[in-house]
Tab-separated table of C-alpha atoms in Angstrom:
chain	number	residue	atom	x	y	z
Z	181	UNK	CA	0.221	-0.001	0.124
Z	182	UNK	CA	1.423	3.317	-1.101
Z	183	UNK	CA	0.918	5.813	1.779
Z	184	UNK	CA	2.192	8.801	0.133
Z	185	UNK	CA	0.220	12.017	0.529
Z	186	UNK	CA	-0.765	14.440	-2.042
Z	187	UNK	CA	1.237	17.600	-2.970
Z	188	UNK	CA	0.910	20.559	-0.674
Z	189	UNK	CA	1.139	23.845	-2.352
Z	190	UNK	CA	0.845	26.853	0.072
Z	191	UNK	CA	-2.243	29.227	-0.205
Z	192	UNK	CA	-5.412	27.634	0.529
Z	193	UNK	CA	-7.649	26.660	3.634
Z	194	UNK	CA	-8.553	23.436	2.194
Z	195	UNK	CA	-7.702	20.752	4.407
Z	196	UNK	CA	-8.420	17.550	2.078
Z	197	UNK	CA	-11.900	17.076	3.664
Z	198	UNK	CA	-14.015	19.628	1.628
Z	199	UNK	CA	-15.900	19.153	-1.537
Z	200	UNK	CA	-12.892	19.459	-3.712
Z	201	UNK	CA	-11.225	16.758	-1.906
Z	202	UNK	CA	-13.445	14.232	-3.522
Z	203	UNK	CA	-12.034	15.213	-6.855
Z	204	UNK	CA	-8.666	14.259	-6.110
Z	205	UNK	CA	-7.389	11.162	-7.562
Z	206	UNK	CA	-6.017	8.349	-5.642
Z	207	UNK	CA	-2.097	8.132	-5.385
Z	208	UNK	CA	-0.676	5.507	-7.463
Z	209	UNK	CA	-0.987	2.090	-5.956
Z	210	UNK	CA	-3.229	3.266	-3.219
Z	211	UNK	CA	-6.536	2.291	-2.148
Z	212	UNK	CA	-7.737	5.742	-1.013
Z	213	UNK	CA	-7.497	9.302	-2.144
Z	214	UNK	CA	-4.438	11.324	-1.488
Z	215	UNK	CA	-4.738	13.437	1.552
Z	216	UNK	CA	-4.560	17.168	0.552
Z	217	UNK	CA	-2.698	19.403	2.973
Z	218	UNK	CA	-4.345	22.217	4.615
Z	219	UNK	CA	-2.456	24.847	2.725
Z	220	UNK	CA	-3.475	24.765	-0.949
Z	221	UNK	CA	-4.182	27.159	-3.766
Z	222	UNK	CA	-7.730	28.149	-4.153
Z	223	UNK	CA	-10.070	25.025	-4.647
Z	224	UNK	CA	-11.188	26.119	-8.097
Z	225	UNK	CA	-7.507	25.789	-9.387
Z	226	UNK	CA	-7.302	21.890	-8.435
Z	227	UNK	CA	-10.340	20.610	-10.536
Z	228	UNK	CA	-9.193	17.470	-12.483
Z	229	UNK	CA	-9.155	17.866	-16.292
Z	230	UNK	CA	-12.281	16.157	-17.751
Z	231	UNK	CA	-11.648	12.678	-18.375
Z	232	UNK	CA	-8.103	12.635	-16.942
Z	233	UNK	CA	-7.267	9.877	-14.326
Z	234	UNK	CA	-3.951	8.924	-13.175
Z	235	UNK	CA	-2.232	5.882	-14.501
Z	236	UNK	CA	-2.836	2.563	-12.578
Z	237	UNK	CA	0.686	1.229	-13.590
Z	238	UNK	CA	3.918	2.448	-12.211
Z	239	UNK	CA	5.403	5.066	-14.473
Z	240	UNK	CA	9.004	4.388	-14.260
Z	241	UNK	CA	10.498	2.325	-16.653
Z	242	UNK	CA	14.165	1.661	-17.786
Z	243	UNK	CA	16.598	4.490	-17.733
Z	244	UNK	CA	16.345	7.738	-15.370
Z	245	UNK	CA	13.728	9.514	-17.381
Z	246	UNK	CA	11.238	6.991	-18.739
Z	247	UNK	CA	7.561	7.058	-18.788
Z	248	UNK	CA	4.771	5.333	-20.577
Z	249	UNK	CA	4.488	6.120	-24.060
Z	250	UNK	CA	1.268	7.751	-25.417
Z	251	UNK	CA	-1.444	5.577	-27.460
Z	252	UNK	CA	-0.250	6.943	-30.688
Z	253	UNK	CA	3.044	8.605	-31.858
Z	254	UNK	CA	2.943	12.229	-32.694
Z	255	UNK	CA	1.728	12.590	-36.279
Z	256	UNK	CA	0.103	9.305	-36.412
Z	257	UNK	CA	-3.010	9.772	-34.317
Z	258	UNK	CA	-4.680	6.654	-35.888
Z	259	UNK	CA	-1.881	4.254	-35.022
Z	260	UNK	CA	-2.317	2.609	-31.489
Z	261	UNK	CA	0.752	1.599	-29.607
Z	262	UNK	CA	1.008	-0.386	-26.563
Z	263	UNK	CA	1.816	1.648	-23.319
Z	264	UNK	CA	5.202	0.255	-22.968
Z	265	UNK	CA	7.894	2.454	-21.310
Z	266	UNK	CA	10.564	4.413	-23.204
Z	267	UNK	CA	13.238	6.841	-22.603
Z	268	UNK	CA	12.269	10.539	-23.193
Z	269	UNK	CA	15.447	10.910	-24.900
Z	270	UNK	CA	14.625	8.764	-27.818
Z	271	UNK	CA	10.943	7.872	-27.700
Z	272	UNK	CA	9.784	4.848	-30.023
Z	273	UNK	CA	13.313	4.137	-31.327
Z	274	UNK	CA	13.511	7.458	-33.497
Z	275	UNK	CA	15.826	10.183	-33.595
Z	276	UNK	CA	13.631	12.997	-32.500
Z	277	UNK	CA	13.073	13.992	-28.815
Z	278	UNK	CA	9.373	13.810	-27.277
Z	279	UNK	CA	6.654	16.422	-27.474
Z	280	UNK	CA	7.435	19.480	-25.253
Z	281	UNK	CA	6.444	18.684	-21.621
Z	282	UNK	CA	4.128	21.011	-19.767
Z	283	UNK	CA	6.143	23.668	-18.089
Z	284	UNK	CA	4.126	26.078	-16.015
Z	285	UNK	CA	6.904	27.029	-13.795
Z	286	UNK	CA	10.754	26.341	-13.439
Z	287	UNK	CA	10.817	22.704	-14.412
Z	288	UNK	CA	8.889	20.515	-16.908
Z	289	UNK	CA	6.313	18.188	-15.425
Z	290	UNK	CA	8.097	14.947	-16.243
Z	291	UNK	CA	11.164	13.124	-14.610
Z	292	UNK	CA	13.978	15.510	-14.601
Z	293	UNK	CA	17.614	15.443	-15.955
Z	294	UNK	CA	20.484	16.952	-13.974
Z	295	UNK	CA	20.610	20.091	-15.995
Z	296	UNK	CA	16.873	20.829	-15.396
Z	297	UNK	CA	17.249	20.394	-11.638
Z	298	UNK	CA	20.157	22.737	-11.509
Z	299	UNK	CA	18.526	25.211	-14.070
Z	300	UNK	CA	15.408	25.145	-11.910
Z	301	UNK	CA	17.079	25.973	-8.556
Z	302	UNK	CA	18.913	28.853	-10.458
Z	303	UNK	CA	15.667	30.021	-11.963
Z	304	UNK	CA	13.870	29.912	-8.580
Z	305	UNK	CA	16.549	32.054	-7.016
Z	306	UNK	CA	16.650	34.517	-10.090
Z	307	UNK	CA	12.553	34.585	-10.195
Z	308	UNK	CA	11.860	34.804	-6.528
Z	309	UNK	CA	15.069	36.682	-5.348
Z	310	UNK	CA	13.239	38.669	-2.728
Z	311	UNK	CA	11.560	35.772	-0.813
Z	312	UNK	CA	14.912	33.524	-1.108
Z	313	UNK	CA	17.280	36.360	-0.194
Z	314	UNK	CA	15.411	37.551	2.646
Z	315	UNK	CA	15.319	34.268	4.247
Z	316	UNK	CA	18.892	33.255	3.176
Z	317	UNK	CA	20.163	36.499	4.513
Z	318	UNK	CA	18.864	36.092	7.866
Z	319	UNK	CA	20.026	32.343	8.321
Z	320	UNK	CA	23.534	33.226	7.024
Z	321	UNK	CA	23.907	36.246	9.241
Z	322	UNK	CA	22.982	34.448	12.411
Z	323	UNK	CA	25.291	31.296	11.428
Z	324	UNK	CA	28.035	33.744	10.846
Z	325	UNK	CA	27.723	35.504	14.196
Z	326	UNK	CA	27.771	32.519	15.832
Z	327	UNK	CA	30.799	31.233	14.052
Z	328	UNK	CA	32.921	34.540	14.474
Z	329	UNK	CA	31.899	34.605	18.227
Z	330	UNK	CA	33.170	30.731	18.739
Z	331	UNK	CA	36.494	31.465	16.375
Z	332	UNK	CA	37.445	34.335	18.498
Z	333	UNK	CA	36.969	32.433	21.824
Z	334	UNK	CA	38.829	29.626	20.500
Z	335	UNK	CA	41.602	31.242	18.402
Z	336	UNK	CA	44.088	31.759	21.273
Z	337	UNK	CA	43.914	28.049	22.286
Z	338	UNK	CA	44.777	26.626	18.807
Z	339	UNK	CA	48.291	25.786	18.290
Z	340	UNK	CA	49.844	27.128	14.970
Z	341	UNK	CA	52.830	25.308	13.637
Z	342	UNK	CA	55.906	27.377	12.865
Z	343	UNK	CA	55.823	27.918	9.129
Z	344	UNK	CA	59.729	28.496	9.111
Z	345	UNK	CA	60.638	25.268	10.666
Z	346	UNK	CA	60.427	21.657	9.408
Z	347	UNK	CA	57.177	20.076	10.102
Z	348	UNK	CA	56.822	18.297	13.165
Z	349	UNK	CA	54.336	15.239	13.088
Z	350	UNK	CA	53.496	15.732	16.850
Z	351	UNK	CA	53.141	19.604	16.550
Z	352	UNK	CA	50.812	18.980	13.510
Z	353	UNK	CA	48.841	16.453	15.260
Z	354	UNK	CA	48.375	18.687	18.288
Z	355	UNK	CA	47.309	21.632	16.017
Z	356	UNK	CA	44.720	19.478	14.428
Z	357	UNK	CA	43.220	18.226	17.739
Z	358	UNK	CA	43.006	21.961	19.062
Z	359	UNK	CA	41.369	22.968	15.892
Z	360	UNK	CA	39.110	19.716	15.563
Z	361	UNK	CA	36.268	21.301	17.799
Z	362	UNK	CA	36.259	24.590	15.895
Z	363	UNK	CA	35.925	22.807	12.488
Z	364	UNK	CA	33.176	20.386	13.845
Z	365	UNK	CA	31.361	23.235	15.219
Z	366	UNK	CA	31.596	25.028	11.615
Z	367	UNK	CA	30.542	21.729	10.116
Z	368	UNK	CA	27.497	21.129	12.307
Z	369	UNK	CA	26.445	24.951	12.275
Z	370	UNK	CA	26.321	24.595	8.399
Z	371	UNK	CA	24.209	21.480	8.541
Z	372	UNK	CA	21.922	23.341	10.794
Z	373	UNK	CA	21.634	26.241	8.610
Z	374	UNK	CA	21.138	24.060	5.384
Z	375	UNK	CA	18.239	22.229	7.007
Z	376	UNK	CA	16.453	25.233	8.109
Z	377	UNK	CA	16.952	27.057	4.980
Z	378	UNK	CA	15.557	23.989	3.015
Z	379	UNK	CA	12.706	23.869	5.080
Z	380	UNK	CA	11.981	27.669	4.836
Z	381	UNK	CA	12.468	27.880	1.103
Z	382	UNK	CA	10.520	24.617	0.166
Z	383	UNK	CA	7.139	26.751	-0.127
Z	384	UNK	CA	9.052	29.260	-2.462
Z	385	UNK	CA	10.252	26.401	-4.647
Z	386	UNK	CA	6.744	24.743	-4.764
Z	387	UNK	CA	5.284	27.993	-5.975
Z	388	UNK	CA	8.218	28.347	-8.464
Z	389	UNK	CA	7.179	24.938	-9.809
Z	390	UNK	CA	3.709	25.842	-10.161
Z	391	UNK	CA	4.500	29.096	-11.785
Z	392	UNK	CA	3.081	31.138	-9.087
Z	393	UNK	CA	4.593	34.327	-7.471
Z	394	UNK	CA	5.852	34.316	-3.831
Z	395	UNK	CA	6.678	37.211	-1.472
Z	396	UNK	CA	8.434	37.268	1.953
Z	397	UNK	CA	5.174	37.604	3.573
Z	398	UNK	CA	3.323	34.663	1.860
Z	399	UNK	CA	6.464	32.484	2.515
Z	400	UNK	CA	6.351	33.499	6.413
Z	401	UNK	CA	2.532	32.776	6.378
Z	402	UNK	CA	3.153	29.272	4.915
Z	403	UNK	CA	5.861	28.680	7.103
Z	404	UNK	CA	4.667	29.863	10.502
Z	405	UNK	CA	2.022	27.112	11.524
Z	406	UNK	CA	4.666	24.517	10.703
Z	407	UNK	CA	7.669	26.163	12.905
Z	408	UNK	CA	7.458	23.887	15.845
Z	409	UNK	CA	7.561	20.898	13.624
Z	410	UNK	CA	10.364	22.228	11.600
Z	411	UNK	CA	12.271	23.024	14.571
Z	412	UNK	CA	11.950	19.376	15.963
Z	413	UNK	CA	12.943	17.989	12.561
Z	414	UNK	CA	15.989	20.030	12.856
Z	415	UNK	CA	16.842	18.799	16.083
Z	416	UNK	CA	16.276	15.351	15.124
Z	417	UNK	CA	18.708	15.759	11.960
Z	418	UNK	CA	21.283	17.331	14.050
Z	419	UNK	CA	21.393	14.748	16.820
Z	420	UNK	CA	21.497	12.315	14.114
Z	421	UNK	CA	24.537	13.759	12.315
Z	422	UNK	CA	26.306	14.359	15.623
Z	423	UNK	CA	25.921	10.620	16.509
Z	424	UNK	CA	27.104	9.582	13.054
Z	425	UNK	CA	30.086	11.977	13.307
Z	426	UNK	CA	31.180	11.440	17.055
Z	427	UNK	CA	30.448	7.787	17.788
Z	428	UNK	CA	32.823	6.177	15.203
Z	429	UNK	CA	35.743	8.129	16.641
Z	430	UNK	CA	34.960	7.899	20.307
Z	431	UNK	CA	36.750	4.407	20.955
Z	432	UNK	CA	39.984	5.697	19.593
Z	433	UNK	CA	39.775	9.060	21.467
Z	434	UNK	CA	38.987	6.991	24.859
Z	435	UNK	CA	41.756	4.434	24.136
Z	436	UNK	CA	44.249	7.139	23.238
Z	437	UNK	CA	44.858	5.104	19.877
Z	438	UNK	CA	45.863	7.330	16.884
Z	439	UNK	CA	45.325	4.580	14.414
Z	440	UNK	CA	41.827	3.718	15.915
Z	441	UNK	CA	41.108	7.317	15.670
Z	442	UNK	CA	42.009	7.839	12.093
Z	443	UNK	CA	39.847	4.824	11.186
Z	444	UNK	CA	36.819	6.116	13.146
Z	445	UNK	CA	37.260	9.381	11.198
Z	446	UNK	CA	36.963	7.494	7.957
Z	447	UNK	CA	34.023	5.656	9.186
Z	448	UNK	CA	32.478	8.862	10.237
Z	449	UNK	CA	32.636	10.412	6.947
Z	450	UNK	CA	31.046	7.354	5.528
Z	451	UNK	CA	28.269	7.198	8.089
Z	452	UNK	CA	27.684	11.159	7.603
Z	453	UNK	CA	27.453	10.741	3.884
Z	454	UNK	CA	24.822	8.172	4.252
Z	455	UNK	CA	22.913	10.031	6.961
Z	456	UNK	CA	22.787	13.034	4.921
Z	457	UNK	CA	21.678	11.521	1.682
Z	458	UNK	CA	19.178	9.079	3.278
Z	459	UNK	CA	17.473	12.041	5.190
Z	460	UNK	CA	18.303	14.931	2.731
Z	461	UNK	CA	14.592	15.002	1.525
Z	462	UNK	CA	12.905	15.319	4.924
Z	463	UNK	CA	12.857	19.121	5.217
Z	464	UNK	CA	10.892	19.467	1.917
Z	465	UNK	CA	8.704	16.460	2.890
Z	466	UNK	CA	7.774	18.109	6.140
Z	467	UNK	CA	6.820	21.315	4.687
Z	468	UNK	CA	4.997	20.268	1.613
Z	469	UNK	CA	3.194	17.107	3.011
Z	470	UNK	CA	2.632	18.758	6.447
Z	471	UNK	CA	3.168	15.545	8.516
Z	472	UNK	CA	5.202	15.003	11.673
Z	473	UNK	CA	9.045	15.104	11.799
Z	474	UNK	CA	9.244	11.263	12.122
Z	475	UNK	CA	6.908	10.842	9.080
Z	476	UNK	CA	9.137	13.340	7.102
Z	477	UNK	CA	12.224	11.109	8.009
Z	478	UNK	CA	10.441	7.969	6.721
Z	479	UNK	CA	9.323	9.591	3.734
Z	480	UNK	CA	12.885	10.753	2.836
Z	481	UNK	CA	14.260	7.317	3.429
Z	482	UNK	CA	11.568	5.941	1.191
Z	483	UNK	CA	11.989	8.280	-1.463
Z	484	UNK	CA	15.613	7.898	-1.460
Z	485	UNK	CA	15.890	4.191	-1.259
Z	486	UNK	CA	16.900	3.043	-4.899
Z	487	UNK	CA	18.364	6.212	-5.900
Z	488	UNK	CA	20.770	6.857	-3.010
Z	489	UNK	CA	23.830	7.206	-5.456
Z	490	UNK	CA	21.937	9.630	-7.782
Z	491	UNK	CA	20.739	11.768	-5.022
Z	492	UNK	CA	24.119	11.687	-3.465
Z	493	UNK	CA	25.951	12.768	-6.926
Z	494	UNK	CA	23.689	15.441	-7.512
Z	495	UNK	CA	23.824	16.832	-4.112
Z	496	UNK	CA	27.501	16.616	-4.026
Z	497	UNK	CA	27.729	18.358	-7.409
Z	498	UNK	CA	25.557	21.209	-6.102
Z	499	UNK	CA	27.851	21.374	-3.081
Z	500	UNK	CA	30.876	21.841	-5.188
Z	501	UNK	CA	29.486	24.435	-7.315
Z	502	UNK	CA	28.200	26.328	-4.219
Z	503	UNK	CA	31.651	25.984	-2.590
Z	504	UNK	CA	33.442	27.365	-5.647
Z	505	UNK	CA	31.137	30.124	-6.157
Z	506	UNK	CA	31.195	31.106	-2.332
Z	507	UNK	CA	35.396	30.919	-2.609
Z	508	UNK	CA	35.117	33.285	-5.495
Z	509	UNK	CA	32.897	35.669	-3.749
Z	510	UNK	CA	35.183	35.841	-0.682
Z	511	UNK	CA	38.446	36.930	-2.648
Z	512	UNK	CA	37.641	40.837	-2.583
Z	513	UNK	CA	36.929	40.386	1.124
Z	514	UNK	CA	40.160	38.606	1.719
Z	515	UNK	CA	41.926	41.428	-0.237
Z	516	UNK	CA	40.379	44.037	2.069
Z	517	UNK	CA	41.711	42.190	5.181
Z	518	UNK	CA	45.142	42.058	3.566
Z	519	UNK	CA	45.103	45.731	3.459
Z	520	UNK	CA	43.413	46.554	6.824
Z	521	UNK	CA	45.068	43.803	9.094
Z	522	UNK	CA	48.033	44.767	11.033
Z	523	UNK	CA	51.255	43.428	9.806
Z	524	UNK	CA	49.893	43.110	6.042
Z	525	UNK	CA	50.521	39.881	4.095
Z	526	UNK	CA	52.990	38.874	6.690
Z	527	UNK	CA	50.309	38.469	9.317
Z	528	UNK	CA	48.650	35.937	6.860
Z	529	UNK	CA	51.625	33.905	6.790
Z	530	UNK	CA	52.423	33.384	10.392
Z	531	UNK	CA	48.477	33.035	11.162
Z	532	UNK	CA	48.348	36.068	13.326
Z	533	UNK	CA	45.850	37.897	11.091
Z	534	UNK	CA	43.162	35.206	11.872
Z	535	UNK	CA	43.267	36.282	15.604
Z	536	UNK	CA	42.171	39.830	14.995
Z	537	UNK	CA	38.627	41.229	14.982
Z	538	UNK	CA	39.154	42.892	11.693
Z	539	UNK	CA	40.026	39.775	9.815
Z	540	UNK	CA	36.943	37.920	11.458
Z	541	UNK	CA	34.466	40.602	10.833
Z	542	UNK	CA	35.393	41.343	7.158
Z	543	UNK	CA	35.622	37.658	6.191
Z	544	UNK	CA	32.470	37.081	8.168
Z	545	UNK	CA	30.563	39.738	6.062
Z	546	UNK	CA	32.039	37.983	2.997
Z	547	UNK	CA	30.979	34.665	4.073
Z	548	UNK	CA	27.233	36.087	4.884
Z	549	UNK	CA	27.165	37.491	1.260
Z	550	UNK	CA	28.566	34.102	-0.173
Z	551	UNK	CA	26.291	32.001	1.766
Z	552	UNK	CA	22.983	34.173	1.129
Z	553	UNK	CA	23.659	33.765	-2.478
Z	554	UNK	CA	24.984	30.193	-2.871
Z	555	UNK	CA	23.176	28.311	-0.188
Z	556	UNK	CA	19.702	28.944	-1.772
Z	557	UNK	CA	20.714	26.945	-4.747
Z	558	UNK	CA	21.883	23.932	-2.960
Z	559	UNK	CA	18.424	24.056	-0.846
Z	560	UNK	CA	16.601	24.394	-4.141
Z	561	UNK	CA	18.463	21.405	-5.770
Z	562	UNK	CA	17.258	19.394	-2.595
Z	563	UNK	CA	13.636	20.293	-3.018
Z	564	UNK	CA	13.666	19.877	-6.664
Z	565	UNK	CA	15.028	16.050	-5.998
Z	566	UNK	CA	12.148	15.801	-3.636
Z	567	UNK	CA	9.696	16.547	-6.195
Z	568	UNK	CA	11.594	14.615	-9.070
Z	569	UNK	CA	11.486	11.418	-6.982
Z	570	UNK	CA	7.933	11.842	-6.309
Z	571	UNK	CA	7.228	12.367	-10.108
Z	572	UNK	CA	9.178	9.175	-10.887
Z	573	UNK	CA	7.388	7.145	-7.997
Z	574	UNK	CA	4.092	8.407	-7.407
Z	575	UNK	CA	3.114	10.457	-10.519
Z	576	UNK	CA	3.167	13.774	-8.688
Z	577	UNK	CA	3.213	15.628	-12.073
Z	578	UNK	CA	-0.613	14.820	-12.328
Z	579	UNK	CA	-1.317	16.750	-9.055
Z	580	UNK	CA	1.326	19.451	-10.073
Z	581	UNK	CA	-0.449	19.906	-13.435
Z	582	UNK	CA	-4.044	20.392	-11.674
Z	583	UNK	CA	-2.416	22.825	-9.231
Z	584	UNK	CA	-1.051	24.855	-11.992
Z	585	UNK	CA	-4.240	24.812	-13.879
Z	586	UNK	CA	-2.725	23.071	-16.995
Z	587	UNK	CA	-5.404	21.786	-19.309
Z	588	UNK	CA	-5.468	18.435	-21.303
Z	589	UNK	CA	-2.710	16.904	-19.293
Z	590	UNK	CA	-2.538	13.404	-20.326
Z	591	UNK	CA	0.011	12.056	-17.336
Z	592	UNK	CA	3.095	11.526	-19.847
Z	593	UNK	CA	4.363	14.916	-19.396
Z	594	UNK	CA	2.591	16.493	-22.200
Z	595	UNK	CA	-0.805	18.218	-23.086
Z	596	UNK	CA	-3.349	16.470	-25.027
Z	597	UNK	CA	-4.950	18.456	-27.781
Z	598	UNK	CA	-8.152	20.268	-26.459
Z	599	UNK	CA	-9.788	21.348	-30.065
Z	600	UNK	CA	-11.977	19.334	-32.247
């Protein structure tokens, strides 16, 4: 039994129990209608096109982007073909591509390719920049203030190896051990910020997919009722990430074994990667399905199952692109600190510049700017991955088409002719 809920686009008081709920088709493979969230667009926009029903068979065939073929090929309306799956890159074995998919917003309503996911994330940032930047700037500023405070408190206790002498392994290990808590705090602070930002921007991405406008006020209105559950989910994910990162290295630390600690660190990286990818889709699942935090974690694990490496690869690529872009943004701020820092460039060589408030504040401002611009792209990719997985497995594109008011949608990613 498929217990997947329906799509929850923000904006309507319907809770799935009103008269429009009866018009919603059952989720694929389920024995009851999809439960619609309390925040939907106006009920009139959700009426199902005449004669359109969701497919009764799984729509995912061979390949990443396959779906059932239409009854007849384009240009041959009288020729009936069996509904066999085919890859949308080469339908029917011909050289031409498929008919253009319905695209009410930033993505086409069909299984998405890598480029479409990245392009959709960038288009969301470009088209809804007021809502996106207003949220990401607040999250980035709060995170950076906390990081700068911790950096300044811990910098005096960190051992900096002498750059003019030969590297001493013991001194290097001691420096790494001193800096470990700071790096760990920075890593988990980044995870916390990404989880919150993904949850807060999920309503913005959902509106962008439907081709609807969003404002900071409408985003806040959509998020406010779910704030307690969002904070609970964030806490659960943070605790899980802490357990995945700390438990593998704990035996080596307690026994004082460097070799065992190194092995534990390797195990931590693997476990953290598995944890992050498995539950990466939980924030958008919580905000768009409006369930409980535990239900969101289960939904993420279910959607990622069988596509772990794909979700991992796309998420890793988005992180690399984000990191490179943020580093480029930081270059002018680093040049400013080189001019303002006492001692000039020599203070960078001996590490003394990083202990000064001038360096911390200027680089902190640069980090806020970089995070505010680049983090929404990664969170947008995460939300679009969630939507893509539901399109592939649950025919979510049918519900999205009804939400966007697409007429004549035939369930194959294209619109059927409406004229006689």
